[in-house]
mmCIF file of C-alpha atoms in Angstrom:
data_model
loop_
_atom_site.group_PDB
_atom_site.id
_atom_site.type_symbol
_atom_site.label_atom_id
_atom_site.label_comp_id
_atom_site.label_asym_id
_atom_site.label_seq_id
_atom_site.Cartn_x
_atom_site.Cartn_y
_atom_site.Cartn_z
ATOM 1 C CA MET G 1 52.010 4.715 102.636
ATOM 2 C CA THR G 2 54.044 7.041 101.162
ATOM 3 C CA GLY G 3 52.001 8.702 97.986
ATOM 4 C CA TYR G 4 53.074 11.612 95.463
ATOM 5 C CA ASN G 5 52.118 15.087 95.332
ATOM 6 C CA LEU G 6 49.805 15.608 92.442
ATOM 7 C CA SER G 7 49.275 19.755 92.665
ATOM 8 C CA ARG G 8 51.478 20.648 89.924
ATOM 9 C CA LEU G 9 50.406 18.066 87.480
ATOM 10 C CA ASN G 10 47.446 18.903 84.750
ATOM 11 C CA PHE G 11 45.412 16.762 84.165
ATOM 12 C CA LEU G 12 42.916 16.716 80.686
ATOM 13 C CA ILE G 13 39.646 14.883 80.986
ATOM 14 C CA VAL G 14 38.022 13.930 77.935
ATOM 15 C CA ASP G 15 34.599 12.275 78.081
ATOM 16 C CA ASP G 16 31.510 13.155 76.231
ATOM 17 C CA ASN G 17 29.340 12.523 79.681
ATOM 18 C CA LYS G 18 29.550 15.534 81.784
ATOM 19 C CA HIS G 19 28.407 13.260 84.809
ATOM 20 C CA MET G 20 31.214 11.269 84.603
ATOM 21 C CA ARG G 21 33.771 14.411 84.072
ATOM 22 C CA ALA G 22 31.960 15.566 87.105
ATOM 23 C CA LEU G 23 33.101 12.509 88.750
ATOM 24 C CA VAL G 24 36.546 12.204 87.628
ATOM 25 C CA LYS G 25 37.556 16.081 88.246
ATOM 26 C CA SER G 26 35.649 15.395 91.886
ATOM 27 C CA ILE G 27 38.280 12.677 92.749
ATOM 28 C CA LEU G 28 41.129 14.504 91.304
ATOM 29 C CA HIS G 29 40.564 17.254 93.264
ATOM 30 C CA ALA G 30 40.088 15.152 96.484
ATOM 31 C CA LEU G 31 43.889 13.441 95.881
ATOM 32 C CA GLY G 32 45.375 17.398 95.307
ATOM 33 C CA VAL G 33 44.793 18.201 91.895
ATOM 34 C CA LYS G 34 44.914 21.980 90.972
ATOM 35 C CA ASN G 35 44.418 22.232 87.781
ATOM 36 C CA VAL G 36 41.959 20.405 85.243
ATOM 37 C CA LEU G 37 40.360 20.851 82.084
ATOM 38 C CA GLU G 38 37.641 18.987 80.509
ATOM 39 C CA ALA G 39 36.584 18.362 77.394
ATOM 40 C CA ALA G 40 33.328 16.595 75.522
ATOM 41 C CA ASP G 41 35.107 14.901 72.406
ATOM 42 C CA GLY G 42 38.147 13.758 71.078
ATOM 43 C CA ALA G 43 38.386 17.069 68.366
ATOM 44 C CA ASP G 44 37.738 19.729 71.091
ATOM 45 C CA ALA G 45 40.186 18.090 73.429
ATOM 46 C CA PHE G 46 42.826 18.230 70.471
ATOM 47 C CA LYS G 47 42.063 21.957 70.133
ATOM 48 C CA GLU G 48 42.813 22.543 74.145
ATOM 49 C CA LEU G 49 46.173 20.344 73.965
ATOM 50 C CA ARG G 50 47.431 23.270 72.056
ATOM 51 C CA HIS G 51 47.662 25.678 74.815
ATOM 52 C CA PHE G 52 47.189 23.392 77.933
ATOM 53 C CA PRO G 53 49.939 21.534 78.907
ATOM 54 C CA ALA G 54 48.672 18.596 80.109
ATOM 55 C CA ASP G 55 50.670 16.095 81.853
ATOM 56 C CA ILE G 56 48.007 13.506 82.096
ATOM 57 C CA ILE G 57 45.333 12.538 79.819
ATOM 58 C CA ILE G 58 42.181 11.220 81.258
ATOM 59 C CA CYS G 59 40.233 9.722 78.078
ATOM 60 C CA ASP G 60 37.041 8.069 77.370
ATOM 61 C CA TRP G 61 36.503 5.704 74.461
ATOM 62 C CA ASN G 62 33.143 6.154 73.426
ATOM 63 C CA MET G 63 32.737 9.472 72.252
ATOM 64 C CA SER G 64 31.308 11.289 68.409
ATOM 65 C CA PRO G 65 31.887 12.941 66.262
ATOM 66 C CA LEU G 66 35.737 11.534 67.068
ATOM 67 C CA ASP G 67 35.822 8.903 69.501
ATOM 68 C CA GLY G 68 39.048 7.978 72.228
ATOM 69 C CA MET G 69 40.646 5.708 69.745
ATOM 70 C CA ASP G 70 40.723 8.205 67.209
ATOM 71 C CA PHE G 71 42.330 11.392 69.616
ATOM 72 C CA VAL G 72 44.779 8.771 70.648
ATOM 73 C CA ARG G 73 45.873 8.222 67.173
ATOM 74 C CA MET G 74 45.800 12.416 66.618
ATOM 75 C CA VAL G 75 47.841 12.638 69.877
ATOM 76 C CA ARG G 76 50.699 10.129 68.905
ATOM 77 C CA THR G 77 50.902 10.052 65.324
ATOM 78 C CA GLY G 78 49.311 13.532 64.358
ATOM 79 C CA SER G 79 51.813 15.865 62.535
ATOM 80 C CA ASP G 80 50.603 18.573 64.521
ATOM 81 C CA SER G 81 50.153 17.107 67.690
ATOM 82 C CA PRO G 82 51.465 19.459 70.556
ATOM 83 C CA ASN G 83 52.548 16.427 72.755
ATOM 84 C CA PRO G 84 53.154 13.097 71.134
ATOM 85 C CA PHE G 85 54.273 11.328 74.378
ATOM 86 C CA VAL G 86 52.000 12.832 76.711
ATOM 87 C CA PRO G 87 50.801 9.909 78.885
ATOM 88 C CA ILE G 88 46.742 8.732 78.125
ATOM 89 C CA ILE G 89 44.833 6.677 80.725
ATOM 90 C CA MET G 90 41.767 4.837 78.545
ATOM 91 C CA LEU G 91 38.993 5.277 80.746
ATOM 92 C CA THR G 92 36.117 3.139 79.510
ATOM 93 C CA GLY G 93 33.088 -0.032 79.541
ATOM 94 C CA HIS G 94 34.537 -1.451 77.247
ATOM 95 C CA THR G 95 36.359 -4.114 79.038
ATOM 96 C CA GLU G 96 36.309 -7.081 76.602
ATOM 97 C CA MET G 97 40.198 -8.672 75.916
ATOM 98 C CA ASN G 98 40.237 -7.509 71.624
ATOM 99 C CA ARG G 99 39.239 -3.587 73.198
ATOM 100 C CA VAL G 100 41.998 -3.550 75.902
ATOM 101 C CA THR G 101 44.697 -5.045 73.247
ATOM 102 C CA GLU G 102 43.743 -2.192 70.577
ATOM 103 C CA ALA G 103 43.502 0.636 73.411
ATOM 104 C CA ARG G 104 47.325 -0.543 73.936
ATOM 105 C CA ASP G 105 47.963 -1.106 70.446
ATOM 106 C CA THR G 106 47.273 2.461 69.737
ATOM 107 C CA GLY G 107 49.845 3.671 72.444
ATOM 108 C CA VAL G 108 47.612 4.132 75.781
ATOM 109 C CA HIS G 109 49.374 4.123 78.858
ATOM 110 C CA GLU G 110 46.844 2.698 81.453
ATOM 111 C CA PHE G 111 43.366 1.449 80.755
ATOM 112 C CA LEU G 112 41.027 1.816 83.609
ATOM 113 C CA ALA G 113 37.594 0.244 83.385
ATOM 114 C CA LYS G 114 34.669 1.573 84.784
ATOM 115 C CA PRO G 115 33.069 1.694 87.359
ATOM 116 C CA ILE G 116 36.117 3.264 88.815
ATOM 117 C CA SER G 117 36.766 4.194 92.240
ATOM 118 C CA ALA G 118 39.587 6.653 93.699
ATOM 119 C CA LYS G 119 42.039 3.860 94.475
ATOM 120 C CA LYS G 120 41.947 2.488 91.125
ATOM 121 C CA LEU G 121 42.445 5.777 89.445
ATOM 122 C CA TYR G 122 45.214 6.526 91.833
ATOM 123 C CA THR G 123 46.901 3.220 91.204
ATOM 124 C CA ARG G 124 46.799 3.906 87.249
ATOM 125 C CA VAL G 125 48.365 7.849 87.738
ATOM 126 C CA ARG G 126 51.308 6.379 90.153
ATOM 127 C CA SER G 127 51.983 3.682 87.576
ATOM 128 C CA ILE G 128 52.778 6.185 85.161
ATOM 129 C CA ILE G 129 54.566 8.474 87.731
ATOM 130 C CA GLU G 130 56.874 5.657 88.944
ATOM 131 C CA ASN G 131 57.076 3.143 85.625
ATOM 132 C CA PRO G 132 58.317 5.879 82.972
ATOM 133 C CA ARG G 133 58.069 3.837 79.610
ATOM 134 C CA PRO G 134 60.193 4.438 76.348
ATOM 135 C CA PHE G 135 58.319 5.077 73.436
ATOM 136 C CA VAL G 136 58.631 2.608 70.559
ATOM 137 C CA ARG G 137 58.094 3.379 66.811
ATOM 138 C CA ALA G 138 58.206 0.124 65.405
ATOM 139 C CA GLY G 139 55.824 -0.862 61.726
ATOM 140 C CA ILE G 140 52.755 1.235 62.146
ATOM 141 C CA TYR G 141 52.727 1.658 66.016
ATOM 142 C CA PHE G 142 54.017 4.557 67.988
ATOM 143 C CA GLY G 143 53.346 4.834 72.005
ATOM 144 C CA PRO G 144 55.074 3.706 75.198
ATOM 145 C CA ASP G 145 56.761 0.502 74.724
ATOM 146 C CA ARG G 146 54.371 -2.175 75.497
ATOM 147 C CA ARG G 147 56.898 -4.507 77.039
ATOM 148 C CA ARG G 148 56.844 -3.661 80.719
ATOM 149 C CA GLN G 149 59.480 -6.325 81.601
ATOM 150 C CA GLU G 150 62.434 -6.741 79.932
ATOM 151 C CA ASN G 151 63.118 -10.974 79.380
ATOM 152 C CA PRO G 152 67.018 -11.418 78.715
ATOM 153 C CA ASN G 153 66.034 -14.925 78.046
ATOM 154 C CA TYR G 154 63.854 -14.244 75.594
ATOM 155 C CA ASN G 155 64.214 -16.179 72.501
ATOM 156 C CA GLY G 156 60.781 -16.060 70.744
ATOM 157 C CA LYS G 157 60.061 -13.979 67.040
ATOM 158 C CA GLU G 158 61.253 -10.602 66.855
ATOM 159 C CA ARG G 159 57.771 -9.293 66.806
ATOM 160 C CA ARG G 160 58.593 -5.606 66.513
ATOM 161 C CA LYS G 161 60.250 -5.718 62.842
ATOM 162 C CA ASP G 162 56.929 -6.677 61.421
ATOM 163 C CA ASP G 163 54.488 -5.072 63.991
ATOM 164 C CA THR G 164 51.190 -4.734 62.847
ATOM 165 C CA VAL G 165 47.787 -4.168 64.547
ATOM 166 C CA GLU G 166 46.605 -7.083 63.683
ATOM 167 C CA GLU G 167 49.228 -9.498 64.661
ATOM 168 C CA GLN G 168 48.260 -8.512 68.400
ATOM 169 C CA MET G 169 44.972 -9.213 68.456
ATOM 170 C CA ASP G 170 43.512 -12.320 69.839
ATOM 171 C CA GLU G 171 39.881 -12.647 69.100
ATOM 172 C CA ALA G 172 37.706 -11.434 72.176
ATOM 173 C CA ALA G 173 36.689 -14.152 74.587
ATOM 174 C CA GLY G 174 33.604 -12.102 76.975
ATOM 175 C CA GLU G 175 34.671 -9.367 79.507
ATOM 176 C CA MET G 176 37.713 -8.793 81.467
ATOM 177 C CA SER G 177 38.042 -7.401 85.161
ATOM 178 C CA GLN G 178 40.125 -4.964 86.008
ATOM 179 C CA ASP G 179 43.102 -7.249 87.632
ATOM 180 C CA GLU G 180 42.743 -9.223 84.147
ATOM 181 C CA ILE G 181 43.277 -6.427 82.548
ATOM 182 C CA ASN G 182 46.653 -5.685 84.108
ATOM 183 C CA ALA G 183 47.928 -8.969 83.724
ATOM 184 C CA LEU G 184 47.223 -8.799 80.224
ATOM 185 C CA LEU G 185 49.331 -5.372 79.855
ATOM 186 C CA GLU G 186 51.659 -6.123 82.396
ATOM 187 C CA GLY G 187 52.201 -9.990 81.566
ATOM 188 C CA MET S 1 55.658 6.709 54.298
ATOM 189 C CA SER S 2 52.956 4.599 53.112
ATOM 190 C CA GLU S 3 52.594 1.639 55.186
ATOM 191 C CA ASP S 4 54.556 -0.858 53.582
ATOM 192 C CA GLU S 5 57.439 1.356 54.023
ATOM 193 C CA THR S 6 56.898 1.918 57.359
ATOM 194 C CA LYS S 7 57.308 -1.532 58.229
ATOM 195 C CA ASN S 8 60.717 -1.648 56.723
ATOM 196 C CA VAL S 9 62.025 0.812 58.767
ATOM 197 C CA ALA S 10 64.272 -0.779 61.747
ATOM 198 C CA PRO S 11 62.065 -0.255 65.206
ATOM 199 C CA GLN S 12 63.366 3.108 67.192
ATOM 200 C CA VAL S 13 63.398 3.550 70.697
ATOM 201 C CA ILE S 14 63.359 7.131 72.084
ATOM 202 C CA LYS S 15 63.195 8.209 75.337
ATOM 203 C CA PRO S 16 60.428 10.762 76.268
ATOM 204 C CA PRO S 17 60.743 14.243 78.314
ATOM 205 C CA MET S 18 60.665 13.429 81.996
ATOM 206 C CA THR S 19 58.384 16.788 82.195
ATOM 207 C CA LEU S 20 55.850 14.871 84.404
ATOM 208 C CA GLN S 21 58.337 13.252 86.889
ATOM 209 C CA ALA S 22 60.077 16.801 87.705
ATOM 210 C CA LYS S 23 56.541 17.797 88.907
ATOM 211 C CA VAL S 24 55.827 15.401 91.418
ATOM 212 C CA GLU S 25 57.444 15.210 94.721
ATOM 213 C CA LYS S 26 56.811 11.703 97.175
ATOM 214 C CA GLY S 27 55.749 12.540 100.892
ATOM 215 C CA GLY S 28 55.098 15.823 102.028
ATOM 216 C CA PRO S 29 52.162 17.899 102.634
ATOM 217 C CA GLY S 30 49.614 17.437 100.234
ATOM 218 C CA ALA S 31 51.033 13.811 99.302
ATOM 219 C CA VAL S 32 48.306 11.266 98.835
ATOM 220 C CA ASP S 33 48.053 8.935 101.616
ATOM 221 C CA LEU S 34 45.273 6.616 102.635
ATOM 222 C CA LYS S 35 43.455 9.526 104.321
ATOM 223 C CA ALA S 36 43.521 11.406 101.038
ATOM 224 C CA LEU S 37 42.657 8.078 99.279
ATOM 225 C CA GLU S 38 39.843 8.041 102.182
ATOM 226 C CA LYS S 39 38.732 11.813 101.413
ATOM 227 C CA ALA S 40 38.294 11.032 97.592
ATOM 228 C CA GLU S 41 35.930 7.849 98.192
ATOM 229 C CA SER S 42 34.078 9.975 100.484
ATOM 230 C CA VAL S 43 33.589 12.479 97.791
ATOM 231 C CA ILE S 44 32.191 9.599 95.638
ATOM 232 C CA ALA S 45 29.778 8.593 98.239
ATOM 233 C CA ASN S 46 28.671 12.178 98.548
ATOM 234 C CA LEU S 47 27.986 12.774 94.699
ATOM 235 C CA ALA S 48 25.578 9.934 94.946
ATOM 236 C CA ASP S 49 22.565 12.012 95.362
ATOM 237 C CA GLU S 50 23.623 13.736 92.583
ATOM 238 C CA TYR S 51 23.854 10.512 90.492
ATOM 239 C CA LEU S 52 20.681 10.063 91.716
ATOM 240 C CA LYS S 53 19.489 13.025 89.374
ATOM 241 C CA TRP S 54 21.726 12.229 86.439
ATOM 242 C CA VAL S 55 20.343 8.488 86.215
ATOM 243 C CA GLN S 56 16.901 10.253 85.578
ATOM 244 C CA GLU S 57 18.605 12.084 82.973
ATOM 245 C CA ASP S 58 19.404 8.723 81.389
ATOM 246 C CA PHE S 59 16.319 7.086 81.718
ATOM 247 C CA LEU S 60 14.781 9.958 79.618
ATOM 248 C CA ARG S 61 17.210 9.403 77.315
ATOM 249 C CA LEU S 62 16.821 5.855 77.622
ATOM 250 C CA GLU S 63 13.141 6.326 77.049
ATOM 251 C CA LYS S 64 13.121 8.861 73.866
ATOM 252 C CA ALA S 65 15.858 6.121 72.411
ATOM 253 C CA PHE S 66 13.133 2.881 72.982
ATOM 254 C CA ASN S 67 10.021 5.144 71.632
ATOM 255 C CA VAL S 68 11.961 6.169 68.647
ATOM 256 C CA LEU S 69 12.616 2.113 68.159
ATOM 257 C CA LYS S 70 9.460 1.083 68.434
ATOM 258 C CA SER S 71 8.048 3.570 66.257
ATOM 259 C CA GLY S 72 10.320 2.129 63.419
ATOM 260 C CA GLU S 73 11.340 5.264 62.008
ATOM 261 C CA GLY S 74 14.719 5.559 60.892
ATOM 262 C CA ASP S 75 17.770 2.972 60.419
ATOM 263 C CA VAL S 76 17.179 0.085 63.072
ATOM 264 C CA THR S 77 21.181 -0.659 63.389
ATOM 265 C CA GLN S 78 21.832 3.056 64.510
ATOM 266 C CA ASN S 79 18.083 2.952 66.930
ATOM 267 C CA LEU S 80 19.472 -0.118 68.530
ATOM 268 C CA ASP S 81 22.747 1.421 68.507
ATOM 269 C CA ASN S 82 21.462 4.791 70.517
ATOM 270 C CA ILE S 83 20.453 2.340 73.166
ATOM 271 C CA PHE S 84 23.494 0.912 73.266
ATOM 272 C CA GLN S 85 25.559 3.791 74.128
ATOM 273 C CA ILE S 86 23.180 5.192 76.968
ATOM 274 C CA ALA S 87 23.064 1.693 78.343
ATOM 275 C CA HIS S 88 26.631 1.904 78.036
ATOM 276 C CA ASP S 89 27.041 4.910 79.733
ATOM 277 C CA MET S 90 24.765 4.074 82.806
ATOM 278 C CA LYS S 91 26.546 0.801 82.981
ATOM 279 C CA GLY S 92 29.981 2.871 83.656
ATOM 280 C CA GLN S 93 28.242 5.284 86.032
ATOM 281 C CA GLY S 94 26.313 3.081 88.181
ATOM 282 C CA GLY S 95 29.067 0.867 89.575
ATOM 283 C CA SER S 96 30.710 3.742 90.728
ATOM 284 C CA PHE S 97 28.294 5.070 92.814
ATOM 285 C CA GLY S 98 27.815 1.460 94.731
ATOM 286 C CA TYR S 99 25.061 0.568 92.454
ATOM 287 C CA ASP S 100 26.368 -2.755 91.334
ATOM 288 C CA LEU S 101 23.792 -3.884 89.776
ATOM 289 C CA MET S 102 22.995 -1.260 87.221
ATOM 290 C CA THR S 103 26.489 -2.291 86.113
ATOM 291 C CA ALA S 104 25.419 -5.727 85.636
ATOM 292 C CA ILE S 105 22.165 -4.601 84.210
ATOM 293 C CA GLY S 106 23.354 -1.957 82.090
ATOM 294 C CA ASP S 107 26.308 -4.561 80.699
ATOM 295 C CA GLN S 108 23.529 -7.350 80.072
ATOM 296 C CA LEU S 109 21.751 -4.805 77.700
ATOM 297 C CA CYS S 110 24.790 -3.995 75.863
ATOM 298 C CA ARG S 111 25.471 -7.130 75.115
ATOM 299 C CA LEU S 112 21.871 -8.095 74.372
ATOM 300 C CA VAL S 113 21.153 -5.138 72.276
ATOM 301 C CA GLU S 114 24.601 -5.356 70.151
ATOM 302 C CA LYS S 115 23.197 -9.278 68.788
ATOM 303 C CA MET S 116 20.121 -7.625 67.915
ATOM 304 C CA THR S 117 19.856 -7.644 64.354
ATOM 305 C CA LYS S 118 15.922 -6.492 63.990
ATOM 306 C CA ALA S 119 13.435 -4.724 66.737
ATOM 307 C CA GLY S 120 10.126 -6.751 66.077
ATOM 308 C CA PRO S 121 7.967 -7.340 69.245
ATOM 309 C CA ARG S 122 10.273 -9.897 71.094
ATOM 310 C CA GLU S 123 13.274 -7.845 71.214
ATOM 311 C CA GLN S 124 11.437 -4.555 71.926
ATOM 312 C CA GLU S 125 10.249 -6.776 74.804
ATOM 313 C CA MET S 126 13.392 -7.951 75.885
ATOM 314 C CA ILE S 127 14.699 -4.379 75.771
ATOM 315 C CA ARG S 128 11.958 -3.184 77.887
ATOM 316 C CA VAL S 129 12.030 -5.849 80.785
ATOM 317 C CA HIS S 130 16.023 -4.594 80.941
ATOM 318 C CA ILE S 131 14.917 -0.609 81.509
ATOM 319 C CA ASP S 132 12.063 -1.568 83.915
ATOM 320 C CA ALA S 133 14.730 -4.020 85.922
ATOM 321 C CA MET S 134 17.228 -0.825 86.151
ATOM 322 C CA ARG S 135 14.129 1.676 87.268
ATOM 323 C CA VAL S 136 13.446 -1.200 89.925
ATOM 324 C CA ILE S 137 16.970 -0.798 90.938
ATOM 325 C CA ILE S 138 16.978 2.994 91.775
ATOM 326 C CA THR S 139 13.138 2.919 92.898
ATOM 327 C CA LYS S 140 13.948 0.349 95.790
ATOM 328 C CA ASN S 141 17.639 2.123 96.208
ATOM 329 C CA LEU S 142 19.092 -1.672 95.908
ATOM 330 C CA LYS S 143 23.161 -1.006 96.165
ATOM 331 C CA GLY S 144 25.464 -3.552 95.957
ATOM 332 C CA ASP S 145 24.751 -6.739 94.690
ATOM 333 C CA GLY S 146 20.848 -5.728 96.146
ATOM 334 C CA GLY S 147 20.706 -8.914 97.948
ATOM 335 C CA ASN S 148 18.380 -11.857 97.365
ATOM 336 C CA GLU S 149 16.001 -9.597 95.545
ATOM 337 C CA GLY S 150 18.969 -8.644 93.378
ATOM 338 C CA ARG S 151 20.323 -11.860 92.515
ATOM 339 C CA GLN S 152 16.737 -12.687 91.621
ATOM 340 C CA LEU S 153 16.180 -9.614 89.291
ATOM 341 C CA LEU S 154 19.884 -10.406 87.300
ATOM 342 C CA MET S 155 19.089 -14.429 87.232
ATOM 343 C CA GLY S 156 15.561 -13.674 85.534
ATOM 344 C CA LEU S 157 17.403 -11.283 83.086
ATOM 345 C CA GLN S 158 19.593 -13.596 82.253
ATOM 346 C CA LEU S 159 17.257 -16.149 81.090
ATOM 347 C CA VAL S 160 15.321 -13.214 79.122
ATOM 348 C CA SER S 161 18.448 -12.508 77.362
ATOM 349 C CA GLY S 162 19.399 -16.031 76.730
ATOM 350 C CA LYS S 163 16.113 -16.275 74.945
ATOM 351 C CA LEU S 164 17.648 -14.424 71.886
#
């Protein structure tokens, strides 16, 4: 296995749980990452972004006062966002299908289901490095292209023209495993 | 631009700057290989002792939230949500440190609490048995699926939850 040297990348971890931050930080250090900054909530993280050039953000969903989704929206579409293109990995225990699609439709790059492991985290980072995606502004959506695969024979409805968040969301039907989440996002 | 106006604009595809890719090299010293991944997994294993301290803090928070719920003070939806948030944290952490049953029971407690619209003696008892079961996992150090004892514990709790 030939992997990547991550030592020059800057990571921002956003989680209100200090134990989870400590865990993610320890994993990143063990993977050779040198520069890790922590923030306890979305508002704090947004402030940090003004002077910290994050290459990848790892963000929890459940936080207050500003939760993970609010934070992602601010980064992607806020007029004062320092970096609307920064890759974001959503790290959360929410693995219901409607939650996964909501995260995707808010503009996250990758979805990492808790409980986490070093391998799972590295796989998501590697995916961001290996598959840089163009950004799409369509309707109310602004974020990485949600189509990970080009299908030249696609002759279905052009969904981008009347793209809405609601259109993409099916009702939740139970919890999903990380493999199912990957299949949904990559399908 | 209003939402309606936004919808009428043709989709735009934008190529973001490749700043991240310019900063990573493939292979060479310091690159992530199987050994580095194993080392990172062992770092997590070494943190397991710390986790056993952290989880006691979570239990304190959970007991506090449960006592508020029992007292009937404040808004019941908010009190239930406080329990949900703590159980959700515990769910995320347990399995990361090898305590898969903490994740399974934490998840079950979340599902249970989110269905509740009131918090009478029956609901309180249901929450109580889940908290006690989580304590058993830590006290008895039931890692992984907890073996036979763990499976029975989980099955018993599923029966309790099914009654709501």
